[in-house]
mmCIF file of C-alpha atoms and ligand atoms in Angstrom:
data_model
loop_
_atom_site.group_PDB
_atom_site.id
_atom_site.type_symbol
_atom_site.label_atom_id
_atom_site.label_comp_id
_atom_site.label_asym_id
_atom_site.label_seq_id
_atom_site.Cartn_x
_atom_site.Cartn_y
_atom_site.Cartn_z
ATOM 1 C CA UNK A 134 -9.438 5.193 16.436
ATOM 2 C CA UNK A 135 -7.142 2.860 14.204
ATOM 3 C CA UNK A 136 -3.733 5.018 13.922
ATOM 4 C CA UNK A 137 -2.356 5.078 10.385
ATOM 5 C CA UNK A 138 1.119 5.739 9.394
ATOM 6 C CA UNK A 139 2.133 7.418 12.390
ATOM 7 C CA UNK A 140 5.495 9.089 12.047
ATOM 8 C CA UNK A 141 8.080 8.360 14.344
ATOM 9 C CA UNK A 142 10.617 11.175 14.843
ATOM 10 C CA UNK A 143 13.235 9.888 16.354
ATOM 11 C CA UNK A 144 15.226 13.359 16.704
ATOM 12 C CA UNK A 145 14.542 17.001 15.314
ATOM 13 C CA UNK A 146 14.597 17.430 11.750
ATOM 14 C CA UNK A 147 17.748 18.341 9.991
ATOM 15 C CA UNK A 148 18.595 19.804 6.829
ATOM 16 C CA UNK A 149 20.395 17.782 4.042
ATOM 17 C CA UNK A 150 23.451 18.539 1.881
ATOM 18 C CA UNK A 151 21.615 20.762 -0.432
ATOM 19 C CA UNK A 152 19.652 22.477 2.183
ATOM 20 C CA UNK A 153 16.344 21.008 1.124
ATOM 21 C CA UNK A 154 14.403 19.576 3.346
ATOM 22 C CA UNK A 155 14.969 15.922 4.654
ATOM 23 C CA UNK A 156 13.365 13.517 7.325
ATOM 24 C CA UNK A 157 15.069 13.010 10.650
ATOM 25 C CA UNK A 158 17.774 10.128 11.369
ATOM 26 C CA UNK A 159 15.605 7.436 12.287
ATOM 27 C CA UNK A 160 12.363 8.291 10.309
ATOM 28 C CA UNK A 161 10.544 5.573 9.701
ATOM 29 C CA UNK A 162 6.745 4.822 8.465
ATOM 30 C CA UNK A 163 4.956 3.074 11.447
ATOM 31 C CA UNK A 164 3.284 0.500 9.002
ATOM 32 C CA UNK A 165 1.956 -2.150 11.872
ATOM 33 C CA UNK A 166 -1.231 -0.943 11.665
ATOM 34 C CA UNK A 167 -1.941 -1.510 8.203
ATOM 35 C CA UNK A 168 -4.427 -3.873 8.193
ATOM 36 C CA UNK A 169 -6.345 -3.968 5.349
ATOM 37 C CA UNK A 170 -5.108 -4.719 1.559
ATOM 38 C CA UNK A 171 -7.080 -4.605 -1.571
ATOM 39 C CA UNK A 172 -5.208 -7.217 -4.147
ATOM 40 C CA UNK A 173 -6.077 -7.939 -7.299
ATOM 41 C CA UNK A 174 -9.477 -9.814 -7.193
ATOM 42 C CA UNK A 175 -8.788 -10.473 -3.142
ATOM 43 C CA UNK A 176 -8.782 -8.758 0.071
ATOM 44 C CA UNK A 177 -6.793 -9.715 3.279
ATOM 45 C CA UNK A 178 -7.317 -7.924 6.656
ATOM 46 C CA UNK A 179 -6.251 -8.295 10.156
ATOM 47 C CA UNK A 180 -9.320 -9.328 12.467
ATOM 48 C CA UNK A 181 -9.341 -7.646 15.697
ATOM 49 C CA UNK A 182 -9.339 -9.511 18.723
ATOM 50 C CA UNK A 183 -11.713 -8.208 21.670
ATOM 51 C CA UNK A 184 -9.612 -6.808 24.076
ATOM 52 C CA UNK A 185 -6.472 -6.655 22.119
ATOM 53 C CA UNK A 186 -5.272 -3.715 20.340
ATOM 54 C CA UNK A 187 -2.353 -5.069 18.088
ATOM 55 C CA UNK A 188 -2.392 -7.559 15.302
ATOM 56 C CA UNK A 189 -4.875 -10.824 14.705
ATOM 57 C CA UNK A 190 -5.498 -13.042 12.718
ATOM 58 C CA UNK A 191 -6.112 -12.915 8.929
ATOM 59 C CA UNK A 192 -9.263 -13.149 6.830
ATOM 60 C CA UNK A 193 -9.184 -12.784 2.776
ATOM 61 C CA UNK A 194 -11.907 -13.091 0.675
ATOM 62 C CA UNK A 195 -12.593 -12.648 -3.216
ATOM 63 C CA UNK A 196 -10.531 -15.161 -5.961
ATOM 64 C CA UNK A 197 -9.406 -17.994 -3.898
ATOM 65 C CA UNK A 198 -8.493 -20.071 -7.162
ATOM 66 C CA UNK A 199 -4.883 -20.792 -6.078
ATOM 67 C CA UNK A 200 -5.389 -20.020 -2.279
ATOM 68 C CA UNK A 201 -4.331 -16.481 -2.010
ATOM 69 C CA UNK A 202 -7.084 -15.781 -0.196
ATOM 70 C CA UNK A 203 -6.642 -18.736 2.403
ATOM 71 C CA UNK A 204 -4.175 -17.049 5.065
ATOM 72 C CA UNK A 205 -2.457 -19.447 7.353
ATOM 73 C CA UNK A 206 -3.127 -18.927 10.619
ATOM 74 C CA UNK A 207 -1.104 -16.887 13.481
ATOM 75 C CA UNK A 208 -1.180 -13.545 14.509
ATOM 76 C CA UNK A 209 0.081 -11.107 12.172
ATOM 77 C CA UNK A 210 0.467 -7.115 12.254
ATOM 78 C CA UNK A 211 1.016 -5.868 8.704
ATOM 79 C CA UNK A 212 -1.047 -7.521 5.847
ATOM 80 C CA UNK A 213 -0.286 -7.561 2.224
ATOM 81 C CA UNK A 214 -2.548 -8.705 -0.905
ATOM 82 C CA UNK A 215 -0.604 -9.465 -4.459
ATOM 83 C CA UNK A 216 -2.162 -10.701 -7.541
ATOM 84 C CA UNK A 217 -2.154 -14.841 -7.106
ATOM 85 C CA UNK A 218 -0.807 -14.587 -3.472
ATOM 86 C CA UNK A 219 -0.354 -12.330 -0.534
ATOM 87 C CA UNK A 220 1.850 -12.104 2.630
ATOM 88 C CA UNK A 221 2.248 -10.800 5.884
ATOM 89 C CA UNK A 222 4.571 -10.018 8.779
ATOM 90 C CA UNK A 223 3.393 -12.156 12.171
ATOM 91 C CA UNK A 224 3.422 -10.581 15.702
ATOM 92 C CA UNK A 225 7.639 -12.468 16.139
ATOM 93 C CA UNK A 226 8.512 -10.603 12.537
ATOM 94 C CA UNK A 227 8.372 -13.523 10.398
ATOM 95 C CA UNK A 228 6.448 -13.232 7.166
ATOM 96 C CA UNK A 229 4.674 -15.560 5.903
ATOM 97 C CA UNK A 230 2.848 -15.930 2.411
ATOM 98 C CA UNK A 231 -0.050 -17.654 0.396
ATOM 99 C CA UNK A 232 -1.175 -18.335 -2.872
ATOM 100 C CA UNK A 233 0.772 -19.760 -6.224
ATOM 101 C CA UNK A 234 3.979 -18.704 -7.160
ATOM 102 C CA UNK A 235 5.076 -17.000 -3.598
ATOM 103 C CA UNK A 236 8.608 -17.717 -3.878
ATOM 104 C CA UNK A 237 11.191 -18.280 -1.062
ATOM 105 C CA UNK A 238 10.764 -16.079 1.713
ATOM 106 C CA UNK A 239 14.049 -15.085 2.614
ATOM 107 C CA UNK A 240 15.193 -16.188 6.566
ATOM 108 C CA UNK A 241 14.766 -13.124 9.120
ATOM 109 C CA UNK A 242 13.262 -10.744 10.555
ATOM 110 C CA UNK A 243 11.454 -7.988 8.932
ATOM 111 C CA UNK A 244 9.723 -4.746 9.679
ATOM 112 C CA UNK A 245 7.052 -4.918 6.636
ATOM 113 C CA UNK A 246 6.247 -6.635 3.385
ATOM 114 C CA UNK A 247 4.369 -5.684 0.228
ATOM 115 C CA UNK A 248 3.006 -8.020 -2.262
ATOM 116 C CA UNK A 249 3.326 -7.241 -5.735
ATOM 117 C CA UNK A 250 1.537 -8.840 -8.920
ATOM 118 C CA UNK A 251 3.800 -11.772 -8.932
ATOM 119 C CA UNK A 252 6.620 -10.892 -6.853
ATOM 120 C CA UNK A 253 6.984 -9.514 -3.337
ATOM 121 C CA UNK A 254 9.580 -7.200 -1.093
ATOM 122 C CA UNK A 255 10.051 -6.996 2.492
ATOM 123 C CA UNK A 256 11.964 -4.323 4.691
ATOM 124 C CA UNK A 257 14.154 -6.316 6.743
ATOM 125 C CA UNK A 258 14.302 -4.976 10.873
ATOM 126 C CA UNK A 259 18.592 -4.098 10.002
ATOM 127 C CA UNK A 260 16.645 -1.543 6.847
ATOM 128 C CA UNK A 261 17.718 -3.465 3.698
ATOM 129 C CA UNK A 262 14.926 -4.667 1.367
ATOM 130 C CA UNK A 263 15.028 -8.122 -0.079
ATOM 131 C CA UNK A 264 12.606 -9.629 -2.567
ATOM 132 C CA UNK A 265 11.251 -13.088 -4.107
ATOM 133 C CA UNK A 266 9.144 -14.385 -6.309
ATOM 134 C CA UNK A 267 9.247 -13.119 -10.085
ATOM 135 C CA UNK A 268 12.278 -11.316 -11.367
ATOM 136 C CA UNK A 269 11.677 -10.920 -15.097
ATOM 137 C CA UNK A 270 12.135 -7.131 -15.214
ATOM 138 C CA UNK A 271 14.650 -6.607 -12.314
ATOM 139 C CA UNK A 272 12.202 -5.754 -9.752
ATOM 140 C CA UNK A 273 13.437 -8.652 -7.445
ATOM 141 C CA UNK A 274 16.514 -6.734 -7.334
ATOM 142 C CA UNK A 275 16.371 -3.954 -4.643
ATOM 143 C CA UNK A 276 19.269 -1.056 -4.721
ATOM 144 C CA UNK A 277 21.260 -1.296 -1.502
ATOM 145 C CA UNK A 278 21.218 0.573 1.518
ATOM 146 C CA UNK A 279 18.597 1.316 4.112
ATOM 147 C CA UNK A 280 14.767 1.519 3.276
ATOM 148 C CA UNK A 281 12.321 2.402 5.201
ATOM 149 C CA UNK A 282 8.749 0.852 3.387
ATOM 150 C CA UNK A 283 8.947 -0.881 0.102
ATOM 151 C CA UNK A 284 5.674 -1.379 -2.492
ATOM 152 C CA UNK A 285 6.003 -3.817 -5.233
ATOM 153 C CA UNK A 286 4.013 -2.888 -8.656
ATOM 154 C CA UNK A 287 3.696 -5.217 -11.597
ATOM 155 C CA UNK A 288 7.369 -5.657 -12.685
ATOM 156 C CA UNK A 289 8.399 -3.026 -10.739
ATOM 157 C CA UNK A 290 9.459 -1.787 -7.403
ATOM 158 C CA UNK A 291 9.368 1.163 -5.138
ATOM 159 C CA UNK A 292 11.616 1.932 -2.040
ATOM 160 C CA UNK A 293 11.179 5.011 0.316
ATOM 161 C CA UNK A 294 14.411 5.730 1.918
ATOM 162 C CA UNK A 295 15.343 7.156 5.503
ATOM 163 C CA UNK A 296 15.877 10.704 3.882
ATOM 164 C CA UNK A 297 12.523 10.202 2.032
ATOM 165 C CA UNK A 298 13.761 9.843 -1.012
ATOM 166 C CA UNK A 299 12.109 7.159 -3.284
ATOM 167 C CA UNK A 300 14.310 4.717 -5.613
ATOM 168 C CA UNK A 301 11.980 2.314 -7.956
ATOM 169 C CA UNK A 302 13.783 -0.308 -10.135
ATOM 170 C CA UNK A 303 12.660 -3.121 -12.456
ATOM 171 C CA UNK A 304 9.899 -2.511 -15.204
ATOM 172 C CA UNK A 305 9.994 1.166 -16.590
ATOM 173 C CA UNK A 306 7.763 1.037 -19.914
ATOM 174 C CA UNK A 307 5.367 3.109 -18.503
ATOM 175 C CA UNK A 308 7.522 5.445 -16.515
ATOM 176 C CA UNK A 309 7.005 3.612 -13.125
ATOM 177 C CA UNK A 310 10.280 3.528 -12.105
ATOM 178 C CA UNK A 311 10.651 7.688 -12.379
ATOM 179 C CA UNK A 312 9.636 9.286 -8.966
ATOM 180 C CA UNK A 313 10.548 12.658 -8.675
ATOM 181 C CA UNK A 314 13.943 13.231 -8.213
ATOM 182 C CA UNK A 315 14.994 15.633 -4.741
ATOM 183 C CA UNK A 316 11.191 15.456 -3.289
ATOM 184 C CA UNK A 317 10.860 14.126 0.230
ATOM 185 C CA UNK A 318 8.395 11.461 0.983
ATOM 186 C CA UNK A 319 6.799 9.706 4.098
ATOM 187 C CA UNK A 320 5.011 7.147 2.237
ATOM 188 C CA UNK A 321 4.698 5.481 -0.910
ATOM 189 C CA UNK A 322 1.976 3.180 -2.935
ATOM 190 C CA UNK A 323 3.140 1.098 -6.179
ATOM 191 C CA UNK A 324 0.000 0.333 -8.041
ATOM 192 C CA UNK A 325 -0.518 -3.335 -9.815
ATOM 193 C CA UNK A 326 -0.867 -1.376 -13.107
ATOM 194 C CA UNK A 327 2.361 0.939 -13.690
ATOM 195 C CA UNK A 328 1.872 4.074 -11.641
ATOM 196 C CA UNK A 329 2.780 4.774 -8.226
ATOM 197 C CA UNK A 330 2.513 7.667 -6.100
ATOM 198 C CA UNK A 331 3.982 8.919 -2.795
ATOM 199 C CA UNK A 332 2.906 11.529 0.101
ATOM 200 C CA UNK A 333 5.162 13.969 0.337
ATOM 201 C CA UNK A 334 6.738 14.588 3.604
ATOM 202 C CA UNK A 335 6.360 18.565 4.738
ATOM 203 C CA UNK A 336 3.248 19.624 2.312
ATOM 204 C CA UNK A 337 1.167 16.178 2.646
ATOM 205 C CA UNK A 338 1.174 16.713 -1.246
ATOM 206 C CA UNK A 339 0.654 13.594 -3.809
ATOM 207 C CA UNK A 340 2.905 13.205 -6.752
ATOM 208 C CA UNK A 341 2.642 10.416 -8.564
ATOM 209 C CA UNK A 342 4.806 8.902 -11.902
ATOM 210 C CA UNK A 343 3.945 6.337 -14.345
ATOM 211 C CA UNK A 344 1.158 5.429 -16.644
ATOM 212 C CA UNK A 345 -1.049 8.396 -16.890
ATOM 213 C CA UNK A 346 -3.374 7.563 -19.703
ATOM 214 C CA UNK A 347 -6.224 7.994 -17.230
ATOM 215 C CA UNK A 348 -4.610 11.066 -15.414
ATOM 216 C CA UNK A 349 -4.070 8.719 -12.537
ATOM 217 C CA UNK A 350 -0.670 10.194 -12.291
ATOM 218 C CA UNK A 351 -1.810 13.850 -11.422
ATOM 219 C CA UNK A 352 -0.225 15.475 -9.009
ATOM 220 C CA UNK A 353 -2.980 16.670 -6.226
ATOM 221 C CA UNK A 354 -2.815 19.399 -3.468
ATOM 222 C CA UNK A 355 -2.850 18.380 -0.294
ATOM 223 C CA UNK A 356 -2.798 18.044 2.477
ATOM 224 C CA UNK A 357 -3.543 14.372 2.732
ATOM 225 C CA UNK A 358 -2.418 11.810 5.301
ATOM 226 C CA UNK A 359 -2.175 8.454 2.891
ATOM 227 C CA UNK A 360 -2.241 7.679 -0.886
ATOM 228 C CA UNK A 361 -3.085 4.403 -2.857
ATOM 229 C CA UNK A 362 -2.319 3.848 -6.007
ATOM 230 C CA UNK A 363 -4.892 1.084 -7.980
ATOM 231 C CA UNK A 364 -5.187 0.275 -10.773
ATOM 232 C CA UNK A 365 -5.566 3.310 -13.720
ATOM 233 C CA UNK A 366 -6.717 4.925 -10.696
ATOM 234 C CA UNK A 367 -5.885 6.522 -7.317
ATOM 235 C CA UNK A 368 -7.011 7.876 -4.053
ATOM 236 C CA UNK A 369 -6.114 9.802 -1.046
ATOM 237 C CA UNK A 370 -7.143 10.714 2.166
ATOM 238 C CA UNK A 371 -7.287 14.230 3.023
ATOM 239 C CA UNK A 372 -6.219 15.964 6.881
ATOM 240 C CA UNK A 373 -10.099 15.851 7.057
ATOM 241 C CA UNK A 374 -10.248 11.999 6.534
ATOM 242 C CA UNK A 375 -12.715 12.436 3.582
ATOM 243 C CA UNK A 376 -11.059 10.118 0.524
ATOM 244 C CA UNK A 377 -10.245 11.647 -3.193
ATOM 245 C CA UNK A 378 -9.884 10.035 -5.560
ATOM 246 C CA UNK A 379 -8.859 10.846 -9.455
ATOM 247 C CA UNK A 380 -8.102 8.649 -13.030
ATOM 248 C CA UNK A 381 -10.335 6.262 -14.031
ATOM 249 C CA UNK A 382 -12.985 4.024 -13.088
ATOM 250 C CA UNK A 383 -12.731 5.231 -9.610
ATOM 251 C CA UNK A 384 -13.833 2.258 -7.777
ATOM 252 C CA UNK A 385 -15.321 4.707 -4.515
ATOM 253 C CA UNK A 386 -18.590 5.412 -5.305
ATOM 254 C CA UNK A 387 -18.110 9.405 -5.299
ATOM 255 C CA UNK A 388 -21.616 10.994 -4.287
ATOM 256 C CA UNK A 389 -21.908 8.480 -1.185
ATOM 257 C CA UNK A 390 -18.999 10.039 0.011
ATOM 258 C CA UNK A 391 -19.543 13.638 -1.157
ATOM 259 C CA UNK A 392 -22.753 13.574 0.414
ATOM 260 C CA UNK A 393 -22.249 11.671 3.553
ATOM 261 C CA UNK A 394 -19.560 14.117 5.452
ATOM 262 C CA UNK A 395 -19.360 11.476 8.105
ATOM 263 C CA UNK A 396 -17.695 8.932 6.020
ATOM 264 C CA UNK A 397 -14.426 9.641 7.478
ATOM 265 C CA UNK A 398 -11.715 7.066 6.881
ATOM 266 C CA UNK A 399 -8.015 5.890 8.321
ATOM 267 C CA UNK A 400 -6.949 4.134 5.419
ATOM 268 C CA UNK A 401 -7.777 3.452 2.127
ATOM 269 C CA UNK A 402 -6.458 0.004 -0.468
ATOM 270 C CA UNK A 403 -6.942 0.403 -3.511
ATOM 271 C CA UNK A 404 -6.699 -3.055 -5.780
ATOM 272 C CA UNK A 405 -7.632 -3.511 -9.608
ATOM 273 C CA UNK A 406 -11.675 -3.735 -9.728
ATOM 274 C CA UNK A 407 -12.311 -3.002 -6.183
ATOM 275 C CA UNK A 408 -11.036 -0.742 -3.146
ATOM 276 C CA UNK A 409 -11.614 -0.832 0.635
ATOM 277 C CA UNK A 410 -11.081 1.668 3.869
ATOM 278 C CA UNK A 411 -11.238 1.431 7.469
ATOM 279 C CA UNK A 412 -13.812 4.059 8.649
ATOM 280 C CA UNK A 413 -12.368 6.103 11.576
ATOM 281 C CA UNK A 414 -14.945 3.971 13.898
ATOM 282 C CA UNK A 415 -12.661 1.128 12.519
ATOM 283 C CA UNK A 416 -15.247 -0.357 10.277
ATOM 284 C CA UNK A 417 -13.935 -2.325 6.742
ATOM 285 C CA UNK A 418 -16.263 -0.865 3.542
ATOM 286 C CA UNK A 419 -15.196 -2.143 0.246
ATOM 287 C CA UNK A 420 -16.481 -1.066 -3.435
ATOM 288 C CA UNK A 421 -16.199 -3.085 -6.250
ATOM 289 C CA UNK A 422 -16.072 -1.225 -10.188
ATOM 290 C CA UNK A 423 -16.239 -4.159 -11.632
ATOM 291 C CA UNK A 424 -15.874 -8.211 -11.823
ATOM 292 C CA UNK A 425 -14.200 -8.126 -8.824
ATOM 293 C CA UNK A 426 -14.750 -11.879 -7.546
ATOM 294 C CA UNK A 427 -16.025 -10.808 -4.485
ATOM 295 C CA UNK A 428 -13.582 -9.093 -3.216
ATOM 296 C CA UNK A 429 -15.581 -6.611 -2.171
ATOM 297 C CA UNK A 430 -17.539 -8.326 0.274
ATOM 298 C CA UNK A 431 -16.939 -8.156 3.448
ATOM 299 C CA UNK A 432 -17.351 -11.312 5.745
ATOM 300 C CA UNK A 433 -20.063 -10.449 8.618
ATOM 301 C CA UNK A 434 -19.173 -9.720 11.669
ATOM 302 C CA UNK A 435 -16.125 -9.070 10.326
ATOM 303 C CA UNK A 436 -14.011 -5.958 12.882
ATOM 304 C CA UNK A 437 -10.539 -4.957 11.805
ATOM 305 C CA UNK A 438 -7.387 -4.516 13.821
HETATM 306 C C1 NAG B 936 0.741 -6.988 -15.143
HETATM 307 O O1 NAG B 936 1.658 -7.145 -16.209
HETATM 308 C C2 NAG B 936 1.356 -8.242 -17.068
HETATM 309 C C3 NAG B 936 2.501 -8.389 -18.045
HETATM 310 O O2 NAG B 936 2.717 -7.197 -18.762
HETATM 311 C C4 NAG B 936 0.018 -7.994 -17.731
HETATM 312 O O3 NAG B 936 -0.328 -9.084 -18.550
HETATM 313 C C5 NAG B 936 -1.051 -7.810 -16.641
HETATM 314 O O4 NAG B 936 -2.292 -7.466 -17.233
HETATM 315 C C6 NAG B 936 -0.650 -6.726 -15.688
HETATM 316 N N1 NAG B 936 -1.622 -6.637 -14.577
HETATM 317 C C7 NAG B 936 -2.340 -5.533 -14.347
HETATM 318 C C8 NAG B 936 -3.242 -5.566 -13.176
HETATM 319 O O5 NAG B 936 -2.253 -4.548 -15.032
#
């Protein structure tokens, strides 16, 4: 079974400042095996290799117009689909990325990347977070410190620090740079359409800020194990591995899943027409809500990390 955002605890949990709650020293998301992610109109995952059970290569498919969905080739261990590009991090902790527009990826080694709708962030293996591409709005312009993931929005960016607090900067018309102030997160999801959302760390909760003109932005009871944020939409997989979703347009069709108990799932992408999760038996389904340019098909064969 694929392992998803398995939490490292490094040393026993201790109590902030404040006395609320706070991860351990040393928290950090194990993102490696993320290996699916729903872009805009593409989809890049990590291909499993028989035999081998970390990191592959890359396959996208979907809009190929400016060669986001043409990965080079390599093996990679973290995979992340923008808007006209995507990047990832390789099996030596270089990133690399496709597509129009990528930017200069900065020189070193990182621990995960996100790509946004035209920019993109990376944690770097020392913990800072350093971005490229667009910067219109300030989102190429991380806050300081130590992070511990990073998810880049449309104009915007989120951070999710080693205390599990999240700082977003850049673009804030729509509220997207307003996480909850004091709540403790162990993982985060910017959305390509102004709302993100995060998991919170003790209740598996998901609280979400931004846009909310579709209700995308409720808050939902968990507990759930991961959250993405798409767009005017978002979903969430609950401790049972069944997926909920709520806002608009929901791209996963909701009676298959209601109805078939089996379809349990390890992670779930959401992008802007279309949305894909790894089943626990490690197979890729994707759903499309729209003109999605087939990004919602799934090569044959095809068996992910
Ligand atoms: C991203 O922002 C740009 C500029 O505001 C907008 O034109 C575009 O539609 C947005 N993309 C999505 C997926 O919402």
């Amino acid at each position: 079974m694929l392992k998803l955002l398995t939490i490292s605890l490094t040393s026993l949990l201790v109590t902030a400042d404040q006395g609320s709650p706070s991860l351990p020293p040393g928290f950090h998301s194990d993102l490696d095996d993320i290996s699916v992610s729903a872009g805009h109109f593409h989809t890049c995952a990590i291909e499993s290799r028989p035999g081998v059970e970390f990191g592959g290569g890359i396959k996208c498919w979907g809009d190929d117009v400016v060669g986001q969905a043409t990965p080079p080739s390599g093996i990679y261990v973290q995979v992340s689909a923008g808007y006209m590009h995507s990047c990832a991090v390789g099996i030596d902790e270089q990133v690399k990325c496709w597509g129009k527009n990528v930017g200069q990826v900065p020189a070193g080694l990182f621990s995960q990347v996100s790509a946004g709708e035209f920019h993109s962030c990376g944690v770097m293996k020392d913990g800072s977070v350093k971005c490229w591409g667009a910067n219109h709005w300030g989102e190429g312009k991380p806050n300081g410190g130590d992070f511990v993931q990073v998810s880049c929005g449309n104009g915007s960016t989120c951070g999710l620090r080693g205390n599990g607090l999240v700082e977003c900067w850049g673009r804030n018309d729509k509220g997207q740079l307003n996480a909850p102030e004091g709540k403790v997160f162990k993982q985060i999801s910017s959305s390509l359409n102004f709302h993100a959302c995060g998991l919170e760390y003790e209740s598996g909760d998901v609280s979400c800020w931004g846009w909310n003109h579709r209700e995308q932005s409720d808050s939902r009871t968990g507990p759930f194990i991961q959250v993405s944020a798409g767009s005017m939409s978002t979903c969430a997989i609950k401790e049972d591995q069944t997926v909920k979703c709520w806002g608009a347009h929901q791209p996963i069709p909701h009676e298959s899943l209601l109805d078939d108990q089996d379809m349990i799932y390890d992670q779930i992408s959401l992008g802007v027409d279309h949305a894909c999760g790894v089943t626990a038996d490690g197979e890729l389904h994707c759903w499309k809500k729209g003109a999605d340019f087939g990004a919602h098909h799934v090569p044959l064969g095809f068996a992910v990390a």
